[in-house]
CSV table of C-alpha atoms and ligand atoms in Angstrom, one decimal:
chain,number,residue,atom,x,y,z
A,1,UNK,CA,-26.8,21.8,-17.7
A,2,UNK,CA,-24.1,19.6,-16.1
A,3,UNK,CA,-24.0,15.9,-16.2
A,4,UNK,CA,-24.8,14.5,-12.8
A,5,UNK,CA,-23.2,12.0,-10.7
A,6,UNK,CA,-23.6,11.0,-6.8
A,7,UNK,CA,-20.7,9.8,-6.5
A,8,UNK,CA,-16.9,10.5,-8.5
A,9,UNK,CA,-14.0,8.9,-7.1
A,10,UNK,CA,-10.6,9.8,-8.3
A,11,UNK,CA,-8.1,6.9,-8.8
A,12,UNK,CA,-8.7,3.3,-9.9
A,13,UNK,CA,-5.7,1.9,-7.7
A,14,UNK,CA,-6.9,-0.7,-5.2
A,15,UNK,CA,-8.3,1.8,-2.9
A,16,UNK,CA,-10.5,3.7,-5.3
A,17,UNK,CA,-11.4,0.2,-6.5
A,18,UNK,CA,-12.3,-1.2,-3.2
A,19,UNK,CA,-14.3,2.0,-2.3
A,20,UNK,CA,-16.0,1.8,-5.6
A,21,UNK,CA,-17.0,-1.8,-4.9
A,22,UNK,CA,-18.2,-0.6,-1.3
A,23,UNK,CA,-20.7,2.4,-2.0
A,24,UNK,CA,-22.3,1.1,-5.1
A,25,UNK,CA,-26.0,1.3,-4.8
A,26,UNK,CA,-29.1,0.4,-6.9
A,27,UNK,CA,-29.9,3.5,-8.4
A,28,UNK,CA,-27.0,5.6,-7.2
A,29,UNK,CA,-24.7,7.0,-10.1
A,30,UNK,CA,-21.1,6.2,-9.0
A,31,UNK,CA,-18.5,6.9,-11.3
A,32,UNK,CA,-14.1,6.1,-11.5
A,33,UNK,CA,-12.5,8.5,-13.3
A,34,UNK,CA,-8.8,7.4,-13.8
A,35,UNK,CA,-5.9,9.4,-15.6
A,36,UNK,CA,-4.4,5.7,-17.0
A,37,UNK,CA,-5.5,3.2,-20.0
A,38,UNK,CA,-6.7,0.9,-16.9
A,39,UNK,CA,-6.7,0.3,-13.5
A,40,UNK,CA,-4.1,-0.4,-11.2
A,41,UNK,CA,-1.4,0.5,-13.1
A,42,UNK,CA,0.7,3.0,-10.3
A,43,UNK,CA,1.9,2.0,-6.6
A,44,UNK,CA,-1.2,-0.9,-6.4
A,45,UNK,CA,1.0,-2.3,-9.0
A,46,UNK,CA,4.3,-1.6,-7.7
A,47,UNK,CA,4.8,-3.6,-4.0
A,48,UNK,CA,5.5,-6.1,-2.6
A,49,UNK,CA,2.2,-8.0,-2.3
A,50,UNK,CA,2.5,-8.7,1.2
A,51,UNK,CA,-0.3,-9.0,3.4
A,52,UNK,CA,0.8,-7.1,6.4
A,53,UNK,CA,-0.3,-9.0,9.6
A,54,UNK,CA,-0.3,-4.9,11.5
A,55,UNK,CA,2.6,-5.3,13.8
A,56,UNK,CA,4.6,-2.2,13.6
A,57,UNK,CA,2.6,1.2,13.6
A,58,UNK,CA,1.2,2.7,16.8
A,59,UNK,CA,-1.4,1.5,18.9
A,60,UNK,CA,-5.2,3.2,17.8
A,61,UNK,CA,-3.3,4.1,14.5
A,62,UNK,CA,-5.6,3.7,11.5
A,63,UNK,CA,-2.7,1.8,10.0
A,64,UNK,CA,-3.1,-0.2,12.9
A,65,UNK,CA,-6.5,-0.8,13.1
A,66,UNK,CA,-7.0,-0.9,9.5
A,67,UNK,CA,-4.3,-3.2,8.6
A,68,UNK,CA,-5.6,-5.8,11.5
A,69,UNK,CA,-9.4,-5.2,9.8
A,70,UNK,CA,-8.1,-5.8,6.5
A,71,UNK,CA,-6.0,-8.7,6.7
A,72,UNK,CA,-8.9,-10.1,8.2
A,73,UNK,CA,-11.3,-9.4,5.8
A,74,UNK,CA,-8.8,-9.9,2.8
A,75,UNK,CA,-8.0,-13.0,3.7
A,76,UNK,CA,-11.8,-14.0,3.5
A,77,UNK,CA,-12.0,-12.3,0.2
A,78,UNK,CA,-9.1,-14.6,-1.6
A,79,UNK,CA,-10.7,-17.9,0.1
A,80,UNK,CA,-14.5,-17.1,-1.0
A,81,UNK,CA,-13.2,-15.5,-4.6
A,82,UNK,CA,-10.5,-17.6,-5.7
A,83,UNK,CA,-7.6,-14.9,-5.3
A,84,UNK,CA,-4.0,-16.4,-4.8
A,85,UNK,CA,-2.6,-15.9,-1.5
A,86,UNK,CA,-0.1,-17.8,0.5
A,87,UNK,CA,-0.2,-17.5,4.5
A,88,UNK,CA,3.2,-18.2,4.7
A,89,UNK,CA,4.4,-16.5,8.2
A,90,UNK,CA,7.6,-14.1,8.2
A,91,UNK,CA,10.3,-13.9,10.6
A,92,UNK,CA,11.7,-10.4,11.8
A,93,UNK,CA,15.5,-10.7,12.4
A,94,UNK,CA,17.7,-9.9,14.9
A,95,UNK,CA,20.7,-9.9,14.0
A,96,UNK,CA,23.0,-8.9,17.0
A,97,UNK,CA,22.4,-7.8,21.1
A,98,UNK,CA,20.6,-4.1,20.0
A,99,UNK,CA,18.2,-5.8,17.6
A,100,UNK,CA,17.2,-8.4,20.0
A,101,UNK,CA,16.2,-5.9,22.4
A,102,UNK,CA,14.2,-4.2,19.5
A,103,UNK,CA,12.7,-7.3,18.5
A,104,UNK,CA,11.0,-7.7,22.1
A,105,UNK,CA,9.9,-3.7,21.5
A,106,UNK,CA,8.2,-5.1,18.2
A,107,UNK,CA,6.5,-7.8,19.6
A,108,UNK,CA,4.8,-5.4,22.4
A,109,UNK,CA,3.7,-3.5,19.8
A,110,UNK,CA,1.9,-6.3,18.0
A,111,UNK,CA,0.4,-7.6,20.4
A,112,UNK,CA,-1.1,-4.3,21.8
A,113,UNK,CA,-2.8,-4.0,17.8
A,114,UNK,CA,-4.1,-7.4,18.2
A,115,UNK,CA,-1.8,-9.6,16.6
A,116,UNK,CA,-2.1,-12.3,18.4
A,117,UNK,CA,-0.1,-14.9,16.9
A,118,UNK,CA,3.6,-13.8,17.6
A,119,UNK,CA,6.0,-15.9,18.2
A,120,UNK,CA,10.1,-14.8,20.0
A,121,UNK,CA,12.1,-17.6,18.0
A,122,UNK,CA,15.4,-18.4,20.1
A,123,UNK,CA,18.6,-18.8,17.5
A,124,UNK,CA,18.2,-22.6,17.3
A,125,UNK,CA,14.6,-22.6,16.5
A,126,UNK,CA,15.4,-19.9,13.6
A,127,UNK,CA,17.3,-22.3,12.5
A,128,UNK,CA,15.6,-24.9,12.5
A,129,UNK,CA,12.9,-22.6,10.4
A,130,UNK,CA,15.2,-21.4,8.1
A,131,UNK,CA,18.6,-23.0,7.5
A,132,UNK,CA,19.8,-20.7,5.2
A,133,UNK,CA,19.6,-17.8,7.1
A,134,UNK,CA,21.8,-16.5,9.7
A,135,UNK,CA,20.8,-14.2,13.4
A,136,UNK,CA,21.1,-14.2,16.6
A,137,UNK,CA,16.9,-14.4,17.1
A,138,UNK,CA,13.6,-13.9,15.4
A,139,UNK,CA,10.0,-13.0,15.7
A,140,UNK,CA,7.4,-15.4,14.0
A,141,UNK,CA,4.3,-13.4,12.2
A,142,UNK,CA,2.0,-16.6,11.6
A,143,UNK,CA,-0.8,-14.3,10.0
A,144,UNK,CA,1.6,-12.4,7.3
A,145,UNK,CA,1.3,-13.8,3.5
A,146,UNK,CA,1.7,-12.7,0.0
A,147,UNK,CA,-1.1,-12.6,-2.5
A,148,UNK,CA,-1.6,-12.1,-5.9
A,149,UNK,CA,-2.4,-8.3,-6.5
A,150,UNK,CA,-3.7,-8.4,-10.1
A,151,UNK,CA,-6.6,-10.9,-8.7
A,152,UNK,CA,-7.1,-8.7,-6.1
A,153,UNK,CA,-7.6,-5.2,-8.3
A,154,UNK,CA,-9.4,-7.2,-10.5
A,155,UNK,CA,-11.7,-8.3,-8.5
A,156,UNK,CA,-12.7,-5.3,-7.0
A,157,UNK,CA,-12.9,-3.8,-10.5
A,158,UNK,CA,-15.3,-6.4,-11.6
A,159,UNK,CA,-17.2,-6.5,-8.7
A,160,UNK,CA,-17.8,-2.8,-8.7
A,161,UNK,CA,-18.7,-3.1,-12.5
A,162,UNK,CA,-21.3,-5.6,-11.9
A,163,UNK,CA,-22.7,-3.5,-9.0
A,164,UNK,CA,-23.3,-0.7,-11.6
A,165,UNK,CA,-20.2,1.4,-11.1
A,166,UNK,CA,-19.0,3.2,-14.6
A,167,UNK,CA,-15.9,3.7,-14.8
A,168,UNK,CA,-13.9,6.4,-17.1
A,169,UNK,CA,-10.3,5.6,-18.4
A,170,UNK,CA,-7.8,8.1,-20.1
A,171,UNK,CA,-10.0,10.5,-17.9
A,172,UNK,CA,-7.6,13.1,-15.9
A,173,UNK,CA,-9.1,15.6,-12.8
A,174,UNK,CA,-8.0,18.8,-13.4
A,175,UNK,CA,-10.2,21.1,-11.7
A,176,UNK,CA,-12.8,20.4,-8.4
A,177,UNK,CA,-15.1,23.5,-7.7
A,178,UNK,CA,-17.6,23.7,-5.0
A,179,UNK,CA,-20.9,24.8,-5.9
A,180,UNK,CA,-23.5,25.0,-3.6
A,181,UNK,CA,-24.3,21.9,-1.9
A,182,UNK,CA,-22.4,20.0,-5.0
A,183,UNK,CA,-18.8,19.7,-6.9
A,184,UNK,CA,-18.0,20.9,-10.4
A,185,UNK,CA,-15.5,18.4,-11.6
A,186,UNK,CA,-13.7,19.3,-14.9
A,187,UNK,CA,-12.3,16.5,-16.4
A,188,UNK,CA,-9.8,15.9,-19.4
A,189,UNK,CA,-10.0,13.2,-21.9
A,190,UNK,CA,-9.0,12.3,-25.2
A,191,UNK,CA,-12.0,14.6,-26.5
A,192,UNK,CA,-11.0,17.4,-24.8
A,193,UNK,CA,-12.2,19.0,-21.5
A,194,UNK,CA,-15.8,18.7,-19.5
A,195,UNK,CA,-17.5,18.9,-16.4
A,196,UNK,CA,-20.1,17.3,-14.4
A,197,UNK,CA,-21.7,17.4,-11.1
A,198,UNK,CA,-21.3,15.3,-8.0
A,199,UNK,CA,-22.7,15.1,-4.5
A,200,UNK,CA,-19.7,13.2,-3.5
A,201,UNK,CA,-15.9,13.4,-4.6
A,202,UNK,CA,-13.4,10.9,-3.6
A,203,UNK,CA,-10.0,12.0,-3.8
A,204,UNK,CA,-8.4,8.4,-3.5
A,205,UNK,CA,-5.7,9.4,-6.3
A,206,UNK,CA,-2.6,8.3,-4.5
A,207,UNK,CA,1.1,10.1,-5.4
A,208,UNK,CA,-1.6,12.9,-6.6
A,209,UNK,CA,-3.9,12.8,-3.8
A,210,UNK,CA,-2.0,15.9,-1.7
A,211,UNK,CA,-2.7,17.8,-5.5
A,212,UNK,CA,-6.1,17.0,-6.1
A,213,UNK,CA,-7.4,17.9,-2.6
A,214,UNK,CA,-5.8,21.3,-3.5
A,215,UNK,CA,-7.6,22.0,-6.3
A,216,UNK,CA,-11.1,22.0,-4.5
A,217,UNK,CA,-9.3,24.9,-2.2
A,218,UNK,CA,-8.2,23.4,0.8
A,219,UNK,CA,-5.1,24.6,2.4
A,220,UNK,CA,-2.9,21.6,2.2
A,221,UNK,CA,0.1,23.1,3.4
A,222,UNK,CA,-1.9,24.1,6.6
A,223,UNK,CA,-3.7,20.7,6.8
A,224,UNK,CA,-0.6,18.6,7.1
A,225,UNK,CA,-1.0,17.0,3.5
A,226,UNK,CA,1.5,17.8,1.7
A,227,UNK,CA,3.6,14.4,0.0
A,228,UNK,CA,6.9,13.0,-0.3
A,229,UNK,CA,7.8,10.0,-2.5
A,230,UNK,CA,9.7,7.4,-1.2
A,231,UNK,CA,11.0,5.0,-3.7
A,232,UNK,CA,11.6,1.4,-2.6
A,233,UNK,CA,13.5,-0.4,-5.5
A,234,UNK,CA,13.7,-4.2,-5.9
A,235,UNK,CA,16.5,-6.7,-7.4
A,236,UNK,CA,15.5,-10.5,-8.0
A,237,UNK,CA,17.4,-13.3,-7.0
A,238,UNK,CA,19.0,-15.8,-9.2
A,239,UNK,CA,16.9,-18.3,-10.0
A,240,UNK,CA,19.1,-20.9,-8.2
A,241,UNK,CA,17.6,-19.6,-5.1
A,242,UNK,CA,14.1,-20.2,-5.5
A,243,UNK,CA,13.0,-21.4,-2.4
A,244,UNK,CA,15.7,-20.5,-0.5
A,245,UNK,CA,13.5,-19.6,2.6
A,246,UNK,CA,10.0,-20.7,3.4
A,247,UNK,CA,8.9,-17.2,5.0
A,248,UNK,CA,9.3,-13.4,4.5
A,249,UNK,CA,12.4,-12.6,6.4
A,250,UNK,CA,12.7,-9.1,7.2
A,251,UNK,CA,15.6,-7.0,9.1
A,252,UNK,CA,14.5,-5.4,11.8
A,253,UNK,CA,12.9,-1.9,10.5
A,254,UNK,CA,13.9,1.5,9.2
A,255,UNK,CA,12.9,4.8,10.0
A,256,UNK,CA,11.1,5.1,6.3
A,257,UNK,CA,10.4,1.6,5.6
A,258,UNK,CA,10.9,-2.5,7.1
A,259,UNK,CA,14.3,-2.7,5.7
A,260,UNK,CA,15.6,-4.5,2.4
A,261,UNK,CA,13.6,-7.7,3.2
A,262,UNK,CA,13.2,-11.2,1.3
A,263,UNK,CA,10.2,-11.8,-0.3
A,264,UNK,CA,8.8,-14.4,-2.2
A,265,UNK,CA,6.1,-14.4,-5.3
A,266,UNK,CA,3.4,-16.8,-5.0
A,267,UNK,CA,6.0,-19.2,-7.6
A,268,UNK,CA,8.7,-19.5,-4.9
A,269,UNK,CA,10.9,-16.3,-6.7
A,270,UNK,CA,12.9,-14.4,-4.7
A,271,UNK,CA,13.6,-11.1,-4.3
A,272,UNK,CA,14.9,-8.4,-2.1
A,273,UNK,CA,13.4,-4.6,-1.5
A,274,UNK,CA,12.1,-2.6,-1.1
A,275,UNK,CA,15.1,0.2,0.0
A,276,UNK,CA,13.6,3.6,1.2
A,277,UNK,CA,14.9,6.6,-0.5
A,278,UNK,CA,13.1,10.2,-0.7
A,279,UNK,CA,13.1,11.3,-4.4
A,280,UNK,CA,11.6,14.7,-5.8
A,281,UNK,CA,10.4,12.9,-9.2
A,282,UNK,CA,8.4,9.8,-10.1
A,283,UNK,CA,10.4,8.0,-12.4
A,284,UNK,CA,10.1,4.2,-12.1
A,285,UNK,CA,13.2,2.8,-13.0
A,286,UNK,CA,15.7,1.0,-10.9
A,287,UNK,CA,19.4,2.7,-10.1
A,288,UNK,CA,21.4,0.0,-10.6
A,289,UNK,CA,24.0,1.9,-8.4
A,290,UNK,CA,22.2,0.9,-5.3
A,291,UNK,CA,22.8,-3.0,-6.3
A,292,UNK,CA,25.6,-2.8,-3.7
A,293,UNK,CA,23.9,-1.0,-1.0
A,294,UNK,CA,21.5,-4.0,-1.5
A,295,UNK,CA,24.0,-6.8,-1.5
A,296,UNK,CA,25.7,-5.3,1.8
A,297,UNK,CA,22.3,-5.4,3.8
A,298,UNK,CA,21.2,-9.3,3.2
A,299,UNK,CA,24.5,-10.1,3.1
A,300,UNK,CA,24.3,-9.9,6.8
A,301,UNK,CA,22.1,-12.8,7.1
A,302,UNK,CA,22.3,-14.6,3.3
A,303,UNK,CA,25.7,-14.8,4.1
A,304,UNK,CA,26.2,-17.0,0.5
A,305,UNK,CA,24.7,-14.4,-1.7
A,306,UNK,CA,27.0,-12.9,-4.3
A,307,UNK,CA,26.5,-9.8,-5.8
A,308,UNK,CA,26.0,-11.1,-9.4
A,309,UNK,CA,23.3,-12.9,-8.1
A,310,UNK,CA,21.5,-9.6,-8.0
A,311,UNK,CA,19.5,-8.3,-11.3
A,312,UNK,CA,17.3,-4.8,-10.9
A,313,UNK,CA,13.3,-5.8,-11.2
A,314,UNK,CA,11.1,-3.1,-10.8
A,315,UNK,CA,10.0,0.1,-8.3
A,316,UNK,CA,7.3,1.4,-6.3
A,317,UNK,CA,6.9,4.8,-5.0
A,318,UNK,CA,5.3,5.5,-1.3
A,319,UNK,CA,2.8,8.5,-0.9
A,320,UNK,CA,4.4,9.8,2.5
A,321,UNK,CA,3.2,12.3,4.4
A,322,UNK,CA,6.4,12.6,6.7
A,323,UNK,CA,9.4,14.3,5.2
A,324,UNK,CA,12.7,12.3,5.5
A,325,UNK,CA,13.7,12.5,9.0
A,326,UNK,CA,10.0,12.9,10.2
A,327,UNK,CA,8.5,10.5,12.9
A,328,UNK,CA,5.4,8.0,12.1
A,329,UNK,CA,2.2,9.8,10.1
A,330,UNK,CA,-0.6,7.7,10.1
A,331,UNK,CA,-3.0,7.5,7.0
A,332,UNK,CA,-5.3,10.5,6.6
A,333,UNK,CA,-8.8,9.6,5.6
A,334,UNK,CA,-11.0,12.6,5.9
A,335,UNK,CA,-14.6,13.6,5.5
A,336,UNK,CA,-13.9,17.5,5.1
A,337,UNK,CA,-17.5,18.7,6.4
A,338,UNK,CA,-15.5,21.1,9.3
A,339,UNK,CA,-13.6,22.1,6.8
A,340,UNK,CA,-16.6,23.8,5.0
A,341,UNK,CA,-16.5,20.5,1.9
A,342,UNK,CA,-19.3,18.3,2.9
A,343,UNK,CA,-19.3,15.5,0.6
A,344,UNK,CA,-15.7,15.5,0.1
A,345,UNK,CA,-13.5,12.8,1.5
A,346,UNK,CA,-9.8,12.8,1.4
A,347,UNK,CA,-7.5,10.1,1.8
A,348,UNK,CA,-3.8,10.7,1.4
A,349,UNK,CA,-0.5,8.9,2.4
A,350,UNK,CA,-2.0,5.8,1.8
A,351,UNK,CA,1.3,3.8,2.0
A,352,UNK,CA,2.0,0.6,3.3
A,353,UNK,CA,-0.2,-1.2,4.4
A,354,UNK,CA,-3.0,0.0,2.0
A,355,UNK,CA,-2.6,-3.0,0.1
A,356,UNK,CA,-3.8,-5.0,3.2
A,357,UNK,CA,-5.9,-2.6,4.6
A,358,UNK,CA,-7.8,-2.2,1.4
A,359,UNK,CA,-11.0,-3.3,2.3
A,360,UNK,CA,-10.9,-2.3,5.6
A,361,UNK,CA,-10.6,1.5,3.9
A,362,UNK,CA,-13.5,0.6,1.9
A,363,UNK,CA,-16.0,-0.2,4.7
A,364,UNK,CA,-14.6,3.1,6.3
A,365,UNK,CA,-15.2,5.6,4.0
A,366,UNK,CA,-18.3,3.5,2.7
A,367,UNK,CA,-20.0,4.2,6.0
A,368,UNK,CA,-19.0,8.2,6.0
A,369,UNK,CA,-20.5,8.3,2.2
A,370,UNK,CA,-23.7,6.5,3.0
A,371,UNK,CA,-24.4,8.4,6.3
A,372,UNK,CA,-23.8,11.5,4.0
A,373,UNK,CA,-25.8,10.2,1.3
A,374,UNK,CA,-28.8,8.7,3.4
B,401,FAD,C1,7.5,-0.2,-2.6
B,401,FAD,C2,6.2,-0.4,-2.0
B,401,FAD,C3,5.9,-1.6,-1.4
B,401,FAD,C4,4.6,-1.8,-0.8
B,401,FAD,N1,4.4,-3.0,-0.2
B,401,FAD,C5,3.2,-3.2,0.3
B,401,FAD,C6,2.8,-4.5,0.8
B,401,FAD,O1,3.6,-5.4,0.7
B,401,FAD,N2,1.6,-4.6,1.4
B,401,FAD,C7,0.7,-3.6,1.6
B,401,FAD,O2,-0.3,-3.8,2.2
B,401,FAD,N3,1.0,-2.4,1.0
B,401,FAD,C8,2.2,-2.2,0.4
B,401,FAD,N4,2.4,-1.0,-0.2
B,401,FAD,C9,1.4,0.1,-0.2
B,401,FAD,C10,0.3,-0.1,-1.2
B,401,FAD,O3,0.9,-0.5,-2.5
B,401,FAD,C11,-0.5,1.2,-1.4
B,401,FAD,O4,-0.9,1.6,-0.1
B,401,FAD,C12,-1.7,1.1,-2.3
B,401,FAD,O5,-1.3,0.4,-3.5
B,401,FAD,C13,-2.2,2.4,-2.5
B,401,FAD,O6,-3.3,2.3,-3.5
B,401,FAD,P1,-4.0,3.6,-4.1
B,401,FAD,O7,-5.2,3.2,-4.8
B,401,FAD,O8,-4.1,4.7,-3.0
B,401,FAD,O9,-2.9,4.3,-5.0
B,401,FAD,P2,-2.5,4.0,-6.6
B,401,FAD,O10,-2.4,2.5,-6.8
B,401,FAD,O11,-1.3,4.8,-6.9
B,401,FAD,O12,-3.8,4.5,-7.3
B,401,FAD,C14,-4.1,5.9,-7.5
B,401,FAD,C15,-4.7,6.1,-8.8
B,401,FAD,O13,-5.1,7.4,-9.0
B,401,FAD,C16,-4.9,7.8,-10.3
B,401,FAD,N5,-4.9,9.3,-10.4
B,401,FAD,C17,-4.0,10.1,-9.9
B,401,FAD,N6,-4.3,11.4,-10.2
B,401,FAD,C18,-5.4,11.4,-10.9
B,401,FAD,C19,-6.2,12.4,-11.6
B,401,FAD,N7,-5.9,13.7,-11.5
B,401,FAD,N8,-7.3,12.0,-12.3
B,401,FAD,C20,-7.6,10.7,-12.5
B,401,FAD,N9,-6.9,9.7,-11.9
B,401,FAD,C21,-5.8,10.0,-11.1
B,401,FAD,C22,-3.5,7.2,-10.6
B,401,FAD,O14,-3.3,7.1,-12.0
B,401,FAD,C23,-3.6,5.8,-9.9
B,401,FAD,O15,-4.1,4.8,-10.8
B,401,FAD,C24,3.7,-0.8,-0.8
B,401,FAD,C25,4.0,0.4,-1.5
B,401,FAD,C26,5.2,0.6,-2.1
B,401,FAD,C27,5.5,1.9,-2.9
């Protein structure tokens, strides 16, 4: 006889985390199984901690509607559990005539998702914001900020632990089989290979997710979900330029990501990334070859910055769903009843803004597995 569970979620990044935290119930047997020592130690790690304010993706977009929920609601979270945020603001850039133009195109769009609090800066009153940096016009996002990630993941983790949630490390997925009304999982650990039985599965296993919602049989070609990665790579600034700007200051956006943008950690250090490039591999480490495509693009508007101020820090890799070239895809997060899986919930191409929209996710597919659970 199988070990049974009523829940399994797959991944211990901050969305598996968040969901875990979300559907724990007295008496209901959730379980984490993650393929790492720990949690958090893939893309939740690897970003730029920003707390998106939801000003870019499509109108009705889950990204959209998500990212406005969850900044909301993370926000709340860091006041009432002592996680360190900043709600610093950041300033889009316009750099020349074109870009102004887009700028008021950007603004539409955030204010259509709800983000109420933009702001069209004229050239003087950039200045006047930020001395040190150089365009032709801005856009002021009061509700963007940066937070503290490892806070965050932690306290979802711990929250979820005291809720009752078990959670396997060093525990890989490598098999999901429908049986009747339930899953056969087969798991692999350091004591070899097993299986148990769930009412639920959770595929919230991030550059895998596309992988593991093939194993239970889908068609994820035919579905749409097949992934791309898209590594964003980050240099630091010298250390003479902490607190060289105030904000986030951001080009105006890319095709596959915002532009290599400014950002600050919570200490005042700054750095610049993420880039955007399609890889076929995840590999983590930092082409110091693209140190000059970096110092070309901020040297449009840090006009001082030398190129040995520049030192490679560290990458992320994006889950996306659209191949380079490909127009917007917005999150999938799917309860796959029509697709003969009750019980099973996909989510895949959870990119930017995950981070934010975190708990916003959580209450989403919370609702789906307790209206499936009763
Ligand atoms: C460069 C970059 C910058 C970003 N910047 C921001 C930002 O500033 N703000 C923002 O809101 N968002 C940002 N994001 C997006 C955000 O980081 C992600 O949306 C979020 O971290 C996704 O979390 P996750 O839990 O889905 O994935 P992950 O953190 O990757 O977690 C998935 C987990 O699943 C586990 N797993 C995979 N396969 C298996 C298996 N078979 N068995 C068991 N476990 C398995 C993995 O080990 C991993 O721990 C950025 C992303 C990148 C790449």
């Amino acid at each position: 006889m199988l070990a049974e569970v009523d829940v399994a979620i797959i991944g211990a990044g901050v969305i598996g985390l968040a969901i875990a935290s979300e559907v724990a119930q007295p008496k209901k047997g959730v379980f984490v199984f993650e393929k790492n020592r720990t949690f958090g130690l893939e893309t939740s790690s690897r970003n730029s901690e920003v707390i998106h304010a939801g000003i870019y993706y499509p109108e009705d977009s889950l990204k959209a509607k998500l990212c406005v929920e969850g900044r909301g609601l993370l926000y709340e979270l860091c006041d009432g559990h002592g996680i360190g945020y900043k709600k610093l603001g950041k300033i889009i850039l316009a750099i020349n005539e074109n870009e102004v133009t887009q700028l008021e195109k950007i603004y539409e769009q955030g204010s259509k998702n709800g983000v109420e609090d933009l702001r069209l800066l004229s050239q003087t009153e950039l200045k006047k914001l930020e001395p040190n940096i150089e365009g032709r016009a801005g856009l002021l996002s009061l509700s963007t900020g940066i937070l503290d990630s490892y806070s965050l993941l932690k306290f979802f983790y711990s929250q979820a632990k005291e809720k009752g949630v078990e959670f396997a490390f060093n525990t890989e997925v490598i098999g999901i089989e429908k049986a009747r009304t339930k899953y056969k999982v087969e798991v692999r650990d350091r004591d070899g290979i097993s299986a148990f039985s769930t009412r639920v599965v959770v595929n919230a296993a991030g550059l895998n997710s596309d992988k593991i919602a093939q194993l239970d049989g889908l068609d994820v070609a035919k579905a749409g979900y097949k992934l791309h990665y898209c590594k964003g790579e980050y240099f630091s600034l010298s250390s003479k330029y902490r607190h060289l700007v105030s904000r986030l200051v951001y080009p105006t956006p890319e095709q596959a990501g915002h532009g290599i943008h400014v950002t600050l950690g919570l200490d005042g250090r700054v750095r610049l990334g993420p880039n955007a490039r399609y890889v076929d591999a995840i590999d983590y480490r930092v082409d110091e070859t693209q140190k000059e495509i970096f110092y070309n693009s901020v040297k449009r508007f840090l006009t001082f910055v030398e190129l040995e101020d520049l030192e490679p820090e560290f990458a992320g890799i994006r889950p996306k769903l659209q191949a380079p070239g490909e127009t917007f895809r917005d999150f999938i997060i799917t309860h796959e009843e029509k697709a003969g899986f009750p019980g099973l919930v996909n989510l895949i191409g959870i990119e930017s803004p995950g981070l934010t929209a975190s708990p916003a996710i959580a209450r989403h597919v919370g609702k789906i597995v307790k209206e499936f659970l009763g």
